[in-house]
Each structure stands twice: as structure tokens, then as C-alpha cells.
Amino acid sequence: MPVPQWTITDFTYRESWWKNRAILILNICLILPLLSSTLNGFDSSMMNNLQILPGWQEYFHKPHGMKLGLINSAHSIGILSGTPFSPYVSDLLGRRAAMFIGAAVMLAGVLTQASCTTIQVFLGARVLIGLGMAFSINAAPLLISELSYPTHVRKIISEIRRHTFDLLTCLSAAWICLGSYDGSGTSAWSWRVPSFVQAAIPIIQMSLIWFIPESPRFLMAKGLESQAARVLARCHANGGDERNPLVAFELAQIRHALNLEREYASGKSYLRCFSTPGNRQRMFTIIWIAVFSQWSGNGLVSYYFNTVLDKVGITQTRTKAAINGGLQIFNLASALVGVMVVDKLGRRKTFLISNIGMLTAFSMWTVTTALFSQSGNVAAARATVPLIFIYFFFYDLAYTSMLVLYTLEILPYNIRAKGFAIMNIVLYSTNAFNSLVNPVALETIGWKYYLFYCGWLILELLFAMVYIIDTRARTLEETAALFDGVKVRRGIMERTDETAMNLPPYPRLQDSPEAGQTWRSSASPSHFEAQTGESVVGFAR
């Protein structure tokens, strides 16, 4: 008689998640780590907006060229300084401790930035903010992906980094700067006020981070299986029953995945990320999509929107600020569209649509900028602004909603923190390079610099066609197994009798009159162990 084939969806809650008290509380708790991406978005948007404000320009004597590039890249330099160490802190002390450390360092940087009197102190504060952010943005996505309810993982991860929460703060930063300009004019308070507002998020995280649960995968990796069981029972099984089939399934799946990962990889250094063909394929894909997320032409607007608008004859401060504020609203709407379609279209198709749209819009944007620059064509200048909006619609569709999502989906637990750190190193290295080069290139060759990005977008499209693998409708462990060959697939995806995924013959939830409710079984722990060959935390040790 064949062994029953069980999947995690056989045990998950079927009704609207807000009707389940445990899931509702869990999702509210996950807002706190989401605030890490919020601060990142606020910071980048604020720096873009400060360059529009006359008060900031006059206070720091109108920085331009390499000096302006250094100001914008200082944040990325700080992130690069902390990123190599952040996964060790996340894996050694836990996700929550890493977030607390990051928030404390960011708070010190924000307060220094808001009260600085010289450009040198401003630069130092920017580096300090980036250093703290390195720990926060490494730990927060890991905590979210490992703590979320199984059927919510992808949707919540896709909120991370320049997504709904991030874009909301980009929007807030744009309109806070505009309001500060309207209220303070050209005084120093026009840029100090938005800087002080940044302090709110680190303070909130430092105050509340210890009130949310730790990652069950981290606890399991540290041998604290009973604690992991309690966390899963409290967060995923309404009522906190550690014998709940979903809790048992998740514990067995995590334990089995950790055992497989220990078997097929050893060592704790970053070399583990490249130690097997599957890992090398993962890192090749992750590194290049991180590069593309910054080298698609979006950096021109993210940090130098002031210069870009100057190139098409838009010079009034309030007009620039209003356009930038409108763009942030549009980015938010576009990112929400990305969330809604990514599971329907799949990862590969979404990347392809995004890259085709970006290439088309950016090519037209290049033409209109060239026409205005060469002949002063006013109609071309007016067309540039809507083309920027169209370009960002397609950029947000994939690279805003899926960079972190796709990275965490394809990484197994044993290299998830370090692989994510490598992604951030590449991300902020390319960002720092862009920040230094873009202002110099725009001053030197003007619109012709856009031609480089047109060619680069063609390469991005070819990469997406060849290397992006669709990972839709799989758990994190099943997705990671796609890259590791037959042995790991049999261990995780095919669910043979050697794995911890073959559960005892519980009735399926959809066949039960209690479907959608917390389900209890009279089956004994020993029955589960007989079927899986493994003990279950909460049943036996």
C-alpha cells in the first residue's frame, strides 16, 4: 500500500486569515521587522528630496559631481562595512538581537545627521546609518520568512525592501520634505526636520523587538526544539496546541531540511555558499539580479531626480518636489500590482514582463531627453515625465516586489543568512558605484549616458529568459531543493518514506467537518514517530 503523500497545505488554515486570532496577532507582530525596509526606503527617498531643497543646497554649498556622489554613496559604504558581519550576528545571537543592534546604531547615526553642522559630520552620520542598517536588513527578512504562517510567507516577504511599507515611507519622505520646505523655506530646518523624523523607526524597533517571537528555524538550528515547538504552536496553531498536525509537519520538515543541509554542506564560512553546484547556481542568479536591481537606470531617479529633471528643463523646486511625491504614490500602486500578480503569473513570467517594459520605456525616455537636449523640444520634455512613471511601473513589478522574495525562496537555511548578506553586498556595492559615477557621467556626457543603460537592459532581458527558474507554489525547503539535484529533491520534494514529511494517516482537513478550524487528533506521538523515524518536539525528545 503506497505511503500517503502529504503536503503542508493539507494542514493549513483555510478561511480568511484575520478570522484566526493567532495568525492575526502574528501578522501584526511582523510589521515590526518590516519597518527595517521602511527606514531604508525613507532614507533613500529623503536624500533624493534633500537635493531638491534650497536650504540643504545652500547649507552644504551646493555639492555636485564626485562630492555629491560621495554623499549619496556614504550610506551604501556603511552597509557594505557591516554586511559581512551581519549574518554571523543573525546566526549566533538570533534574528531579534541582530535587529536590536542595527536599530541602536541607526539611531545614533540619525541623531548625528540631524544635528550636524559640517559636511564631514554629515558624511560620517550617513556611514553610521548604513552600518546599523546592514544588521537590520539582514535579520528582518530572515525573521519574517522563517516566522510567517506557511501560506503567507511569499506575500509577506514580497513586502520587504522597497515594497508596500518601504514605498509608503518613500511617499512619506517626499511629502514631509515638501511640507518642511513650505514651512521653513530655505532655513536649515527644512532638511533637519525630515532627518529627525527618521529616528522614530529605530526607537520603535528597539522598544518592541523583544515582544515578538524568535525564528523557529534559528531555535531548531541551536538545538532549542521545545522552544521552536512552542513558537510554532502559539503562532501557527490557534490555541497553542503543540500536538497540532501543522506544528508537527513544520517541525519535521525543518528538522529534516536542517539534517540534509548539514549532510551536503559543511563549514560556516561564506565559501559554503559556493561549495556545491546547486549553491553556485543560486549565488550566480542572486548576484546578477541584485546587480540588475541597481543598474537598470533606476538609480538616476532614486538619487539624482533633481539632475534628471534639470536635463529636461524642469527647474522649479516645488514642481520637482510635487513630481517626486506623485512618483512615490505611483510606485506604491505599482508595487501592490506586483504583489497581486506575482503568484498568478509566476516568477519567471513576471521578470520577463518587467524587463521588456523597462527596456521599452527607458529607450523612449532616452529619445525624449536627447531631443530636448539637442533641439530644446518642449513636447519631448513634457513626455519624459510620464515615461519615467511608465518605466517605474515595470521596474516595481519585479525588482521591487521580488528581489528579496526570490533570493530567500531559493536559499536553504544553512546559507540563507550568508547568501542574503552576499546579495546585500552586491546590491550596495553597485549602488555605491552608481552613486559615485552617475553625477559625474550626467555632467560630462549628459543624455548619452542613458545609452549605456539601454544596452544593459537588453542583457537583463536575456538573463531573465535563460536563468530565472519559476518557484511558484512551493515551501521554502521545496524551493531550495530545486537547485540541489535528485537526492535532496527526494528528501524534501518527493516526500519518500525516508523523510520527515510522511505524516500518519490523519484525515485531510478539507474532508473534516471542522475544516479551517484548529484540528486535534487522538493519534499518539509514537504513531507519528513510527511513520517518520523521527521524534516530534512536544511529543518526545
C-alpha positions as a Python dict, from the first residue, in 0.01 Angstrom:
ca = {
    (1, 'M'): (0, 0, 0),
    (2, 'P'): (154, 332, -101),
    (3, 'V'): (250, 579, 172),
    (4, 'P'): (13, 878, 177),
    (5, 'Q'): (158, 1189, 10),
    (6, 'W'): (109, 1483, 243),
    (7, 'T'): (176, 1849, 174),
    (8, 'I'): (172, 2141, 412),
    (9, 'T'): (-148, 2274, 257),
    (10, 'D'): (-329, 1970, 397),
    (11, 'F'): (-293, 2119, 744),
    (12, 'T'): (-312, 2495, 699),
    (13, 'Y'): (-597, 2726, 793),
    (14, 'R'): (-844, 2763, 505),
    (15, 'E'): (-1059, 3058, 597),
    (16, 'S'): (-977, 3430, 594),
    (17, 'W'): (-662, 3477, 799),
    (18, 'W'): (-799, 3768, 1003),
    (19, 'K'): (-1061, 3532, 1150),
    (20, 'N'): (-783, 3328, 1311),
    (21, 'R'): (-662, 3508, 1625),
    (22, 'A'): (-313, 3352, 1625),
    (23, 'I'): (-244, 3440, 1261),
    (24, 'L'): (-384, 3789, 1306),
    (25, 'I'): (-155, 3858, 1604),
    (26, 'L'): (142, 3706, 1418),
    (27, 'N'): (92, 3929, 1114),
    (28, 'I'): (64, 4235, 1337),
    (29, 'C'): (393, 4135, 1505),
    (30, 'L'): (562, 4103, 1165),
    (31, 'I'): (501, 4471, 1098),
    (32, 'L'): (796, 4541, 1331),
    (33, 'P'): (1067, 4372, 1118),
    (34, 'L'): (900, 4516, 808),
    (35, 'L'): (991, 4859, 947),
    (36, 'S'): (1357, 4786, 865),
    (37, 'S'): (1285, 4817, 496),
    (38, 'T'): (1073, 5118, 581),
    (39, 'L'): (1372, 5306, 720),
    (40, 'N'): (1579, 5205, 418),
    (41, 'G'): (1315, 5345, 185),
    (42, 'F'): (1270, 5662, 388),
    (43, 'D'): (1645, 5723, 390),
    (44, 'S'): (1697, 5692, 14),
    (45, 'S'): (1387, 5897, -65),
    (46, 'M'): (1484, 6164, 187),
    (47, 'M'): (1832, 6206, 36),
    (48, 'N'): (1679, 6240, -308),
    (49, 'N'): (1443, 6506, -178),
    (50, 'L'): (1705, 6696, 23),
    (51, 'Q'): (1890, 6768, -301),
    (52, 'I'): (1580, 6949, -426),
    (53, 'L'): (1561, 7177, -119),
    (54, 'P'): (1743, 7512, -147),
    (55, 'G'): (1809, 7508, 230),
    (56, 'W'): (2015, 7188, 206),
    (57, 'Q'): (2195, 7302, -108),
    (58, 'E'): (2294, 7636, 48),
    (59, 'Y'): (2393, 7489, 386),
    (60, 'F'): (2637, 7247, 223),
    (61, 'H'): (2745, 7487, -58),
    (62, 'K'): (2570, 7311, -349),
    (63, 'P'): (2768, 6986, -370),
    (64, 'H'): (2798, 6841, -719),
    (65, 'G'): (2992, 6584, -920),
    (66, 'M'): (3208, 6347, -716),
    (67, 'K'): (3130, 6529, -390),
    (68, 'L'): (2757, 6476, -439),
    (69, 'G'): (2825, 6117, -537),
    (70, 'L'): (3019, 6059, -215),
    (71, 'I'): (2730, 6198, -8),
    (72, 'N'): (2484, 5960, -173),
    (73, 'S'): (2718, 5659, -159),
    (74, 'A'): (2817, 5706, 210),
    (75, 'H'): (2505, 5515, 321),
    (76, 'S'): (2594, 5224, 92),
    (77, 'I'): (2955, 5228, 216),
    (78, 'G'): (2826, 5189, 570),
    (79, 'I'): (2606, 4896, 469),
    (80, 'L'): (2897, 4730, 291),
    (81, 'S'): (3113, 4770, 603),
    (82, 'G'): (2860, 4589, 823),
    (83, 'T'): (2713, 4332, 585),
    (84, 'P'): (2999, 4074, 601),
    (85, 'F'): (2949, 4051, 979),
    (86, 'S'): (2569, 4073, 995),
    (87, 'P'): (2490, 3707, 913),
    (88, 'Y'): (2724, 3588, 1189),
    (89, 'V'): (2533, 3803, 1437),
    (90, 'S'): (2199, 3677, 1299),
    (91, 'D'): (2308, 3313, 1322),
    (92, 'L'): (2490, 3343, 1656),
    (93, 'L'): (2266, 3575, 1859),
    (94, 'G'): (1938, 3539, 1671),
    (95, 'R'): (1732, 3748, 1434),
    (96, 'R'): (1586, 3971, 1706),
    (97, 'A'): (1922, 4055, 1864),
    (98, 'A'): (2067, 4150, 1524),
    (99, 'M'): (1771, 4380, 1461),
    (100, 'F'): (1813, 4546, 1803),
    (101, 'I'): (2183, 4611, 1741),
    (102, 'G'): (2108, 4753, 1396),
    (103, 'A'): (1836, 4983, 1530),
    (104, 'A'): (2065, 5117, 1806),
    (105, 'V'): (2345, 5202, 1562),
    (106, 'M'): (2099, 5359, 1317),
    (107, 'L'): (1951, 5576, 1590),
    (108, 'A'): (2297, 5712, 1673),
    (109, 'G'): (2357, 5788, 1305),
    (110, 'V'): (2018, 5955, 1252),
    (111, 'L'): (2060, 6187, 1552),
    (112, 'T'): (2413, 6279, 1439),
    (113, 'Q'): (2289, 6354, 1087),
    (114, 'A'): (2002, 6571, 1205),
    (115, 'S'): (2224, 6784, 1430),
    (116, 'C'): (2540, 6805, 1217),
    (117, 'T'): (2700, 7136, 1120),
    (118, 'T'): (2960, 7029, 863),
    (119, 'I'): (2961, 6814, 552),
    (120, 'Q'): (3224, 6584, 711),
    (121, 'V'): (2998, 6505, 1007),
    (122, 'F'): (2704, 6459, 770),
    (123, 'L'): (2906, 6203, 573),
    (124, 'G'): (3008, 6020, 892),
    (125, 'A'): (2646, 6006, 1006),
    (126, 'R'): (2543, 5861, 670),
    (127, 'V'): (2804, 5585, 706),
    (128, 'L'): (2683, 5511, 1061),
    (129, 'I'): (2321, 5483, 946),
    (130, 'G'): (2429, 5238, 677),
    (131, 'L'): (2631, 5034, 926),
    (132, 'G'): (2330, 4985, 1151),
    (133, 'M'): (2106, 4915, 856),
    (134, 'A'): (2337, 4631, 746),
    (135, 'F'): (2241, 4430, 1057),
    (136, 'S'): (1873, 4522, 1041),
    (137, 'I'): (1810, 4447, 674),
    (138, 'N'): (1990, 4112, 701),
    (139, 'A'): (1798, 3990, 1005),
    (140, 'A'): (1449, 4127, 933),
    (141, 'P'): (1374, 3932, 611),
    (142, 'L'): (1509, 3614, 771),
    (143, 'L'): (1283, 3656, 1073),
    (144, 'I'): (981, 3725, 852),
    (145, 'S'): (1040, 3435, 615),
    (146, 'E'): (1103, 3188, 899),
    (147, 'L'): (822, 3302, 1129),
    (148, 'S'): (538, 3371, 884),
    (149, 'Y'): (240, 3141, 853),
    (150, 'P'): (327, 2885, 578),
    (151, 'T'): (71, 3010, 324),
    (152, 'H'): (166, 3374, 388),
    (153, 'V'): (545, 3350, 353),
    (154, 'R'): (572, 3471, -4),
    (155, 'K'): (321, 3751, 24),
    (156, 'I'): (484, 3886, 340),
    (157, 'I'): (842, 3851, 212),
    (158, 'S'): (745, 4042, -101),
    (159, 'E'): (658, 4337, 124),
    (160, 'I'): (1022, 4361, 226),
    (161, 'R'): (1264, 4620, 87),
    (162, 'R'): (1111, 4893, -120),
    (163, 'H'): (772, 4735, -115),
    (164, 'T'): (447, 4844, 47),
    (165, 'F'): (597, 4956, 377),
    (166, 'D'): (913, 5080, 209),
    (167, 'L'): (723, 5270, -57),
    (168, 'L'): (486, 5417, 198),
    (169, 'T'): (785, 5575, 367),
    (170, 'C'): (930, 5689, 34),
    (171, 'L'): (597, 5861, -14),
    (172, 'S'): (608, 5999, 340),
    (173, 'A'): (964, 6128, 295),
    (174, 'A'): (873, 6305, -28),
    (175, 'W'): (576, 6486, 123),
    (176, 'I'): (747, 6553, 458),
    (177, 'C'): (1028, 6726, 270),
    (178, 'L'): (776, 6924, 66),
    (179, 'G'): (588, 7025, 381),
    (180, 'S'): (914, 7117, 553),
    (181, 'Y'): (1008, 7335, 255),
    (182, 'D'): (669, 7507, 262),
    (183, 'G'): (700, 7569, 636),
    (184, 'S'): (1069, 7655, 671),
    (185, 'G'): (1165, 7789, 328),
    (186, 'T'): (1541, 7798, 284),
    (187, 'S'): (1636, 7760, 652),
    (188, 'A'): (1836, 7465, 784),
    (189, 'W'): (1520, 7325, 950),
    (190, 'S'): (1383, 7242, 604),
    (191, 'W'): (1626, 6946, 597),
    (192, 'R'): (1680, 6886, 971),
    (193, 'V'): (1311, 6809, 1037),
    (194, 'P'): (1296, 6513, 792),
    (195, 'S'): (1623, 6385, 941),
    (196, 'F'): (1482, 6389, 1295),
    (197, 'V'): (1169, 6204, 1172),
    (198, 'Q'): (1396, 5911, 1079),
    (199, 'A'): (1463, 5847, 1448),
    (200, 'A'): (1107, 5723, 1508),
    (201, 'I'): (1153, 5380, 1345),
    (202, 'P'): (1472, 5271, 1530),
    (203, 'I'): (1315, 5380, 1859),
    (204, 'I'): (1002, 5173, 1788),
    (205, 'Q'): (1208, 4866, 1695),
    (206, 'M'): (1435, 4889, 1999),
    (207, 'S'): (1133, 4921, 2228),
    (208, 'L'): (924, 4634, 2086),
    (209, 'I'): (1157, 4378, 1926),
    (210, 'W'): (1173, 4152, 2235),
    (211, 'F'): (794, 4120, 2242),
    (212, 'I'): (779, 3920, 1916),
    (213, 'P'): (882, 3552, 1883),
    (214, 'E'): (1223, 3436, 1764),
    (215, 'S'): (1263, 3241, 1438),
    (216, 'P'): (1172, 2872, 1490),
    (217, 'R'): (1433, 2772, 1233),
    (218, 'F'): (1701, 2958, 1430),
    (219, 'L'): (1584, 2788, 1750),
    (220, 'M'): (1589, 2446, 1583),
    (221, 'A'): (1939, 2509, 1445),
    (222, 'K'): (2054, 2590, 1802),
    (223, 'G'): (1900, 2269, 1940),
    (224, 'L'): (1617, 2451, 2117),
    (225, 'E'): (1346, 2233, 1967),
    (226, 'S'): (1099, 2264, 2251),
    (227, 'Q'): (1112, 2645, 2222),
    (228, 'A'): (1064, 2618, 1847),
    (229, 'A'): (760, 2396, 1904),
    (230, 'R'): (608, 2649, 2143),
    (231, 'V'): (664, 2933, 1895),
    (232, 'L'): (503, 2741, 1609),
    (233, 'A'): (215, 2627, 1827),
    (234, 'R'): (148, 2979, 1952),
    (235, 'C'): (181, 3147, 1611),
    (236, 'H'): (51, 2885, 1366),
    (237, 'A'): (-187, 2670, 1573),
    (238, 'N'): (-467, 2875, 1720),
    (239, 'G'): (-480, 2780, 2086),
    (240, 'G'): (-113, 2682, 2120),
    (241, 'D'): (-152, 2303, 2082),
    (242, 'E'): (196, 2157, 2023),
    (243, 'R'): (35, 1832, 1900),
    (244, 'N'): (-139, 2014, 1616),
    (245, 'P'): (-69, 1835, 1283),
    (246, 'L'): (55, 2157, 1121),
    (247, 'V'): (307, 2213, 1401),
    (248, 'A'): (425, 1852, 1378),
    (249, 'F'): (457, 1880, 1000),
    (250, 'E'): (656, 2204, 1017),
    (251, 'L'): (890, 2074, 1288),
    (252, 'A'): (959, 1755, 1096),
    (253, 'Q'): (1012, 1947, 772),
    (254, 'I'): (1252, 2196, 931),
    (255, 'R'): (1440, 1920, 1114),
    (256, 'H'): (1473, 1712, 802),
    (257, 'A'): (1583, 2010, 591),
    (258, 'L'): (1848, 2102, 850),
    (259, 'N'): (1974, 1742, 856),
    (260, 'L'): (2001, 1732, 479),
    (261, 'E'): (2177, 2066, 467),
    (262, 'R'): (2430, 1953, 729),
    (263, 'E'): (2488, 1636, 528),
    (264, 'Y'): (2550, 1807, 195),
    (265, 'A'): (2737, 2112, 317),
    (266, 'S'): (2988, 2176, 592),
    (267, 'G'): (3172, 2474, 736),
    (268, 'K'): (3045, 2812, 845),
    (269, 'S'): (3229, 3047, 609),
    (270, 'Y'): (3094, 3228, 306),
    (271, 'L'): (3261, 2960, 92),
    (272, 'R'): (2971, 2732, 182),
    (273, 'C'): (2755, 2947, -46),
    (274, 'F'): (2968, 2825, -339),
    (275, 'S'): (3053, 2475, -216),
    (276, 'T'): (2810, 2276, -434),
    (277, 'P'): (2681, 2311, -792),
    (278, 'G'): (2334, 2394, -657),
    (279, 'N'): (2469, 2668, -433),
    (280, 'R'): (2681, 2811, -713),
    (281, 'Q'): (2375, 2826, -937),
    (282, 'R'): (2181, 3001, -661),
    (283, 'M'): (2451, 3259, -599),
    (284, 'F'): (2502, 3325, -972),
    (285, 'T'): (2133, 3404, -1006),
    (286, 'I'): (2113, 3609, -685),
    (287, 'I'): (2424, 3815, -762),
    (288, 'W'): (2306, 3914, -1106),
    (289, 'I'): (1950, 4006, -1012),
    (290, 'A'): (2099, 4219, -731),
    (291, 'V'): (2318, 4397, -988),
    (292, 'F'): (2023, 4444, -1221),
    (293, 'S'): (1810, 4590, -942),
    (294, 'Q'): (2055, 4884, -924),
    (295, 'W'): (2192, 4907, -1279),
    (296, 'S'): (1864, 4930, -1466),
    (297, 'G'): (1861, 5310, -1483),
    (298, 'N'): (1651, 5343, -1169),
    (299, 'G'): (1946, 5493, -980),
    (300, 'L'): (1920, 5805, -1195),
    (301, 'V'): (1583, 5884, -1041),
    (302, 'S'): (1635, 5730, -696),
    (303, 'Y'): (1925, 5959, -610),
    (304, 'Y'): (1951, 6221, -885),
    (305, 'F'): (1593, 6308, -974),
    (306, 'N'): (1684, 6673, -929),
    (307, 'T'): (1951, 6646, -1202),
    (308, 'V'): (1732, 6434, -1431),
    (309, 'L'): (1453, 6696, -1422),
    (310, 'D'): (1705, 6975, -1481),
    (311, 'K'): (1809, 6795, -1801),
    (312, 'V'): (1456, 6831, -1941),
    (313, 'G'): (1405, 7191, -1832),
    (314, 'I'): (1208, 7139, -1508),
    (315, 'T'): (1383, 7366, -1255),
    (316, 'Q'): (1127, 7494, -1001),
    (317, 'T'): (1173, 7345, -652),
    (318, 'R'): (805, 7293, -574),
    (319, 'T'): (735, 7139, -915),
    (320, 'K'): (1021, 6891, -868),
    (321, 'A'): (906, 6801, -517),
    (322, 'A'): (546, 6753, -631),
    (323, 'I'): (652, 6529, -923),
    (324, 'N'): (868, 6322, -689),
    (325, 'G'): (583, 6290, -438),
    (326, 'G'): (349, 6179, -716),
    (327, 'L'): (606, 5925, -835),
    (328, 'Q'): (620, 5769, -487),
    (329, 'I'): (240, 5729, -485),
    (330, 'F'): (262, 5568, -827),
    (331, 'N'): (545, 5337, -712),
    (332, 'L'): (332, 5221, -421),
    (333, 'A'): (41, 5139, -651),
    (334, 'S'): (273, 4960, -896),
    (335, 'A'): (430, 4752, -620),
    (336, 'L'): (85, 4648, -497),
    (337, 'V'): (8, 4532, -850),
    (338, 'G'): (329, 4328, -838),
    (339, 'V'): (218, 4157, -517),
    (340, 'M'): (-118, 4066, -666),
    (341, 'V'): (16, 3922, -992),
    (342, 'V'): (339, 3750, -885),
    (343, 'D'): (168, 3431, -764),
    (344, 'K'): (-68, 3426, -1062),
    (345, 'L'): (192, 3491, -1332),
    (346, 'G'): (484, 3316, -1166),
    (347, 'R'): (834, 3450, -1101),
    (348, 'R'): (981, 3390, -1445),
    (349, 'K'): (697, 3547, -1641),
    (350, 'T'): (689, 3850, -1407),
    (351, 'F'): (1062, 3909, -1457),
    (352, 'L'): (1023, 3884, -1834),
    (353, 'I'): (731, 4130, -1846),
    (354, 'S'): (924, 4368, -1619),
    (355, 'N'): (1239, 4363, -1829),
    (356, 'I'): (1060, 4405, -2161),
    (357, 'G'): (861, 4700, -2024),
    (358, 'M'): (1168, 4868, -1869),
    (359, 'L'): (1367, 4836, -2192),
    (360, 'T'): (1087, 4988, -2400),
    (361, 'A'): (1012, 5277, -2162),
    (362, 'F'): (1377, 5362, -2094),
    (363, 'S'): (1458, 5366, -2465),
    (364, 'M'): (1178, 5616, -2523),
    (365, 'W'): (1292, 5817, -2218),
    (366, 'T'): (1642, 5835, -2371),
    (367, 'V'): (1499, 5963, -2700),
    (368, 'T'): (1291, 6240, -2538),
    (369, 'T'): (1585, 6355, -2323),
    (370, 'A'): (1810, 6363, -2630),
    (371, 'L'): (1554, 6564, -2830),
    (372, 'F'): (1524, 6828, -2558),
    (373, 'S'): (1899, 6841, -2505),
    (374, 'Q'): (1979, 6871, -2876),
    (375, 'S'): (1696, 7092, -3001),
    (376, 'G'): (1507, 7221, -2697),
    (377, 'N'): (1195, 7027, -2798),
    (378, 'V'): (938, 7120, -2529),
    (379, 'A'): (697, 6841, -2626),
    (380, 'A'): (974, 6585, -2574),
    (381, 'A'): (1050, 6732, -2232),
    (382, 'R'): (685, 6701, -2131),
    (383, 'A'): (678, 6340, -2250),
    (384, 'T'): (977, 6249, -2032),
    (385, 'V'): (786, 6267, -1704),
    (386, 'P'): (511, 6014, -1795),
    (387, 'L'): (779, 5787, -1945),
    (388, 'I'): (961, 5787, -1612),
    (389, 'F'): (636, 5679, -1447),
    (390, 'I'): (584, 5401, -1703),
    (391, 'Y'): (942, 5283, -1658),
    (392, 'F'): (898, 5258, -1281),
    (393, 'F'): (573, 5067, -1318),
    (394, 'F'): (764, 4785, -1489),
    (395, 'Y'): (1061, 4814, -1253),
    (396, 'D'): (835, 4788, -946),
    (397, 'L'): (654, 4490, -1095),
    (398, 'A'): (954, 4257, -1047),
    (399, 'Y'): (1256, 4421, -886),
    (400, 'T'): (1065, 4598, -610),
    (401, 'S'): (841, 4307, -521),
    (402, 'M'): (1063, 4005, -592),
    (403, 'L'): (1433, 4076, -526),
    (404, 'V'): (1421, 3973, -161),
    (405, 'L'): (1135, 3727, -217),
    (406, 'Y'): (1319, 3534, -488),
    (407, 'T'): (1651, 3542, -301),
    (408, 'L'): (1507, 3395, 18),
    (409, 'E'): (1296, 3143, -172),
    (410, 'I'): (1593, 2976, -338),
    (411, 'L'): (1831, 2975, -37),
    (412, 'P'): (1828, 2681, 211),
    (413, 'Y'): (1851, 2757, 582),
    (414, 'N'): (2221, 2674, 626),
    (415, 'I'): (2328, 2951, 384),
    (416, 'R'): (2022, 3174, 399),
    (417, 'A'): (2177, 3443, 622),
    (418, 'K'): (2511, 3445, 441),
    (419, 'G'): (2357, 3420, 95),
    (420, 'F'): (2130, 3710, 176),
    (421, 'A'): (2433, 3902, 304),
    (422, 'I'): (2615, 3841, -25),
    (423, 'M'): (2309, 3971, -209),
    (424, 'N'): (2319, 4286, 3),
    (425, 'I'): (2695, 4327, -52),
    (426, 'V'): (2644, 4315, -429),
    (427, 'L'): (2336, 4534, -405),
    (428, 'Y'): (2504, 4813, -213),
    (429, 'S'): (2836, 4780, -398),
    (430, 'T'): (2659, 4850, -725),
    (431, 'N'): (2453, 5118, -553),
    (432, 'A'): (2769, 5290, -421),
    (433, 'F'): (2933, 5269, -764),
    (434, 'N'): (2621, 5417, -924),
    (435, 'S'): (2606, 5696, -669),
    (436, 'L'): (2966, 5794, -742),
    (437, 'V'): (2956, 5757, -1120),
    (438, 'N'): (2608, 5884, -1210),
    (439, 'P'): (2653, 6253, -1120),
    (440, 'V'): (2991, 6269, -1295),
    (441, 'A'): (2859, 6094, -1607),
    (442, 'L'): (2546, 6312, -1621),
    (443, 'E'): (2761, 6626, -1600),
    (444, 'T'): (3016, 6501, -1855),
    (445, 'I'): (2820, 6329, -2132),
    (446, 'G'): (2457, 6416, -2047),
    (447, 'W'): (2187, 6215, -2219),
    (448, 'K'): (2439, 5988, -2396),
    (449, 'Y'): (2496, 5818, -2061),
    (450, 'Y'): (2144, 5680, -2093),
    (451, 'L'): (2256, 5470, -2391),
    (452, 'F'): (2465, 5254, -2158),
    (453, 'Y'): (2154, 5158, -1964),
    (454, 'C'): (1965, 5078, -2284),
    (455, 'G'): (2231, 4820, -2372),
    (456, 'W'): (2239, 4689, -2017),
    (457, 'L'): (1862, 4638, -2013),
    (458, 'I'): (1897, 4414, -2318),
    (459, 'L'): (2142, 4196, -2124),
    (460, 'E'): (1898, 4183, -1831),
    (461, 'L'): (1621, 4056, -2056),
    (462, 'L'): (1844, 3781, -2196),
    (463, 'F'): (1945, 3678, -1843),
    (464, 'A'): (1582, 3652, -1731),
    (465, 'M'): (1499, 3438, -2033),
    (466, 'V'): (1781, 3192, -1965),
    (467, 'Y'): (1837, 3175, -1588),
    (468, 'I'): (1521, 3263, -1393),
    (469, 'I'): (1352, 2947, -1260),
    (470, 'D'): (989, 2964, -1154),
    (471, 'T'): (941, 2881, -785),
    (472, 'R'): (569, 2938, -752),
    (473, 'A'): (360, 2727, -507),
    (474, 'R'): (646, 2567, -314),
    (475, 'T'): (754, 2585, 50),
    (476, 'L'): (1095, 2737, 127),
    (477, 'E'): (1252, 2392, 167),
    (478, 'E'): (1093, 2258, -151),
    (479, 'T'): (1201, 2563, -349),
    (480, 'A'): (1558, 2537, -227),
    (481, 'A'): (1564, 2171, -330),
    (482, 'L'): (1510, 2263, -697),
    (483, 'F'): (1878, 2353, -722),
    (484, 'D'): (2026, 2053, -541),
    (485, 'G'): (1967, 1752, -760),
    (486, 'V'): (1791, 1420, -716),
    (487, 'K'): (1897, 1332, -362),
    (488, 'V'): (1772, 1647, -198),
    (489, 'R'): (1459, 1653, -410),
    (490, 'R'): (1377, 1304, -291),
    (491, 'G'): (1437, 1412, 64),
    (492, 'I'): (1215, 1717, 51),
    (493, 'M'): (1001, 1741, -257),
    (494, 'E'): (904, 1384, -337),
    (495, 'R'): (838, 1302, 30),
    (496, 'T'): (958, 940, 30),
    (497, 'D'): (930, 721, 338),
    (498, 'E'): (1283, 826, 441),
    (499, 'T'): (1175, 1184, 502),
    (500, 'A'): (1004, 1356, 789),
    (501, 'M'): (723, 1466, 565),
    (502, 'N'): (527, 1143, 565),
    (503, 'L'): (279, 1204, 840),
    (504, 'P'): (47, 943, 988),
    (505, 'P'): (-283, 899, 813),
    (506, 'Y'): (-464, 1195, 966),
    (507, 'P'): (-787, 1281, 784),
    (508, 'R'): (-741, 1571, 546),
    (509, 'L'): (-875, 1899, 675),
    (510, 'Q'): (-1095, 1958, 375),
    (511, 'D'): (-1264, 1624, 442),
    (512, 'S'): (-1329, 1712, 804),
    (513, 'P'): (-1642, 1888, 930),
    (514, 'E'): (-1401, 2103, 1133),
    (515, 'A'): (-1212, 2218, 823),
    (516, 'G'): (-1048, 2553, 871),
    (517, 'Q'): (-1050, 2524, 1250),
    (518, 'T'): (-773, 2413, 1483),
    (519, 'W'): (-778, 2036, 1438),
    (520, 'R'): (-680, 1786, 1705),
    (521, 'S'): (-604, 1419, 1662),
    (522, 'S'): (-614, 1129, 1901),
    (523, 'A'): (-321, 972, 1718),
    (524, 'S'): (-33, 903, 1955),
    (525, 'P'): (315, 1050, 1927),
    (526, 'S'): (463, 705, 1887),
    (527, 'H'): (246, 654, 1579),
    (528, 'F'): (393, 967, 1424),
    (529, 'E'): (746, 854, 1512),
    (530, 'A'): (684, 511, 1364),
    (531, 'Q'): (581, 669, 1037),
    (532, 'T'): (863, 926, 1018),
    (533, 'G'): (1151, 770, 1203),
    (534, 'E'): (1191, 1095, 1395),
    (535, 'S'): (1070, 1219, 1731),
    (536, 'V'): (845, 1519, 1739),
    (537, 'V'): (915, 1814, 1966),
    (538, 'G'): (631, 1845, 2209),
    (539, 'F'): (567, 1469, 2178),
    (540, 'A'): (903, 1322, 2276),
    (541, 'R'): (1270, 1410, 2273),
}
